Coordinates of C-alpha atoms in Angstrom, one line a residue:
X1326 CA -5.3 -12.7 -35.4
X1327 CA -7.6 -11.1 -37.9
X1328 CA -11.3 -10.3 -36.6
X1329 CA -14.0 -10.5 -39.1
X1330 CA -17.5 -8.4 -39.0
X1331 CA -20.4 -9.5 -41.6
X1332 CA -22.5 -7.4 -43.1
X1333 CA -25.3 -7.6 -45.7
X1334 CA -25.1 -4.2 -48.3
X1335 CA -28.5 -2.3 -47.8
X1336 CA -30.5 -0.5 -50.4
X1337 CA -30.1 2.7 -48.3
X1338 CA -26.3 1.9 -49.0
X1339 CA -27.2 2.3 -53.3
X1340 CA -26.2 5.7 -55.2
X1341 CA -27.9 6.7 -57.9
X1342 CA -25.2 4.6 -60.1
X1343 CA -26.7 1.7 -58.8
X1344 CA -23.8 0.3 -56.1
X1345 CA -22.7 1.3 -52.7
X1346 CA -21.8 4.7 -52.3
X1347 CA -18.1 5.4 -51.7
X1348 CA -18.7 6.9 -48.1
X1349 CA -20.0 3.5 -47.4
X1350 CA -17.5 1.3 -47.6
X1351 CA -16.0 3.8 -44.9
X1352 CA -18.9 3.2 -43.0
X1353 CA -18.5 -0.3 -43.1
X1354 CA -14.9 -0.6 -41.6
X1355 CA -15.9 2.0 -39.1
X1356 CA -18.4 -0.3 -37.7
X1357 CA -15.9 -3.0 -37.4
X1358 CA -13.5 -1.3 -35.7
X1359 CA -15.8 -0.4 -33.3
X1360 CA -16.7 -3.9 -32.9
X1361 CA -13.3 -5.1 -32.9
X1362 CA -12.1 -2.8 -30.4
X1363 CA -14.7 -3.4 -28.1
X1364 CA -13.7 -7.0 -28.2
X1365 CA -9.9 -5.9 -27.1
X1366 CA -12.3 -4.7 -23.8
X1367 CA -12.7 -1.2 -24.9
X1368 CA -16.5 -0.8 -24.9
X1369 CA -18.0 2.6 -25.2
X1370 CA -19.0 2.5 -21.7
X1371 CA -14.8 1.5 -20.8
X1372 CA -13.5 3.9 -23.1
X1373 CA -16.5 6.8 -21.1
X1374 CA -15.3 5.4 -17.6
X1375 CA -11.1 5.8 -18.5
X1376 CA -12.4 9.0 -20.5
X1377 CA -10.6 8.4 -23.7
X1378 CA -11.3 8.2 -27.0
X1379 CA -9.6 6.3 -30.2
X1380 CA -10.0 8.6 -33.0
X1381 CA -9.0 8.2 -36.7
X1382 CA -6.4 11.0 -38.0
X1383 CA -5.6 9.3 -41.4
X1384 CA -7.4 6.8 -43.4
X1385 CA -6.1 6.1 -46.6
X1386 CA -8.7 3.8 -48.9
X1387 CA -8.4 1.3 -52.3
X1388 CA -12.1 0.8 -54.2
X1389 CA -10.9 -2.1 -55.7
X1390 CA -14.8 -3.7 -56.9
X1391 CA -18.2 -2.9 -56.8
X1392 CA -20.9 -3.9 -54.3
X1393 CA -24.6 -3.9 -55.2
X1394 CA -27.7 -4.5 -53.2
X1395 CA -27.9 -7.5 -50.5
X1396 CA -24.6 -8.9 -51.4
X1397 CA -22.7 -10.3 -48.1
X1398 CA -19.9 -8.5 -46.9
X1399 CA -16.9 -9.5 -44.9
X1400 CA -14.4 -6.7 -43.6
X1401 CA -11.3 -8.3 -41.9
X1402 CA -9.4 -6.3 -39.5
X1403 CA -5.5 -6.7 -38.8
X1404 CA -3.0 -4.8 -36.6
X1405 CA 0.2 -3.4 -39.1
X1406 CA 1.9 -1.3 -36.2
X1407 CA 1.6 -0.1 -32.5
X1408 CA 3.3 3.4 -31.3
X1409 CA 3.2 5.2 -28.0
X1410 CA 0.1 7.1 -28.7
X1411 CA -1.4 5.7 -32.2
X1412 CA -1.8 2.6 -34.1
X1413 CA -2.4 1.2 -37.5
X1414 CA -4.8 -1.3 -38.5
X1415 CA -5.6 -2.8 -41.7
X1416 CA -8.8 -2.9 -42.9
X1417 CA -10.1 -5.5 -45.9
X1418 CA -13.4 -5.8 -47.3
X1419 CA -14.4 -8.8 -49.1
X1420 CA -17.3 -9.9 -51.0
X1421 CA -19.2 -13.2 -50.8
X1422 CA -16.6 -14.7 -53.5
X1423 CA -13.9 -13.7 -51.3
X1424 CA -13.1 -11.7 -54.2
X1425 CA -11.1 -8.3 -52.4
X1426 CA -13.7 -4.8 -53.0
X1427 CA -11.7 -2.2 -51.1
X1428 CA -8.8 -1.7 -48.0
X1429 CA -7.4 0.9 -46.4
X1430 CA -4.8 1.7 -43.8
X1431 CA -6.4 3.6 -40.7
X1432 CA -4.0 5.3 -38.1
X1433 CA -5.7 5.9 -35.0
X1434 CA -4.5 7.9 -32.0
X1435 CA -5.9 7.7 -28.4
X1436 CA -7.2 11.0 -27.2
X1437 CA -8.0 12.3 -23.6
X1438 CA -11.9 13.0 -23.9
X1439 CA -11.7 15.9 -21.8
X1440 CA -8.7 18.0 -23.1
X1441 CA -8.4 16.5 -26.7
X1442 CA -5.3 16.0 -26.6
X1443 CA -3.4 12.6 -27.5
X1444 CA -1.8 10.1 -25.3
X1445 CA -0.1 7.0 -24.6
X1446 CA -2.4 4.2 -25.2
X1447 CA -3.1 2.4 -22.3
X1448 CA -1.2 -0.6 -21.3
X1449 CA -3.8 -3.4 -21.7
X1450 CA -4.9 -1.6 -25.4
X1451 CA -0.9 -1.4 -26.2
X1452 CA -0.7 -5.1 -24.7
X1453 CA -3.7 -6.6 -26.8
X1454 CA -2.4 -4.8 -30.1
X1455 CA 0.9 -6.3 -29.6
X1456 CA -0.3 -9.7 -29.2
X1457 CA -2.3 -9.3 -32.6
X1458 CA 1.0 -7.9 -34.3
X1459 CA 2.2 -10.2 -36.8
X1460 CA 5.2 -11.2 -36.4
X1461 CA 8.0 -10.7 -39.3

């Protein structure tokens, strides 16, 4: 099932073009991640307490339209495929005429905090992800 995040473009978001800077469309789909992945349970204070750490190794982005000042956003995230020790999620970004601006793929990998070092996601993360899987 896709999760959506709203957000409203703010004029700290503007480049000297006159729309949102490319970094910010990043942005954007970083904070729904985190928002989505704290609804699979993971909150920053679980993710401190199991001392792990989902980290983005490979993001790979499509500016597909412009976005100017105050217009509503909607980024949808989706699960496209679970590994041992790294996932990938879709990310969409739509504007208020559901018209499609940008999407990326983002492959994350689970870290230990401590050593840095990946591992296997945990089983209730791996579990959760598998459930949002769609099915083929």
């Amino acid at each position: 099932m896709a999760h959506r995040y709203h957000l409203t473009v703010r004029s700290t978001d503007i480049d000297v073009i006159g729309h949102v800077n490319n970094a910010k469309y990043l942005e954007y789909m970083e904070w729904a991640r985190f928002e989505w992945i704290w609804e699979q349970g993971f909150t920053l204070d679980e993710l401190r307490r199991r001392a792990i750490m989902p980290v983005v190794v490979n993001i790979n982005i499509n500016y597909r339209k412009e976005l100017k000042m105050r217009e509503e956003v909607t980024a949808i995230t989706t699960v496209v495929k679970v590994g041992e020790k790294s996932f990938v999620i879709r990310q969409e970004l739509y504007n208020a005429a559901d018209i499609l601006v940008a999407d990326a793929d983002v492959t994350m990998v689970m870290i230990d905090a401590n050593t840095r070092q990946s591992i296997s996601l945990p089983a209730e993360l791996k579990e959760a992800l598998l459930v949002e899987l769609p099915k083929s």
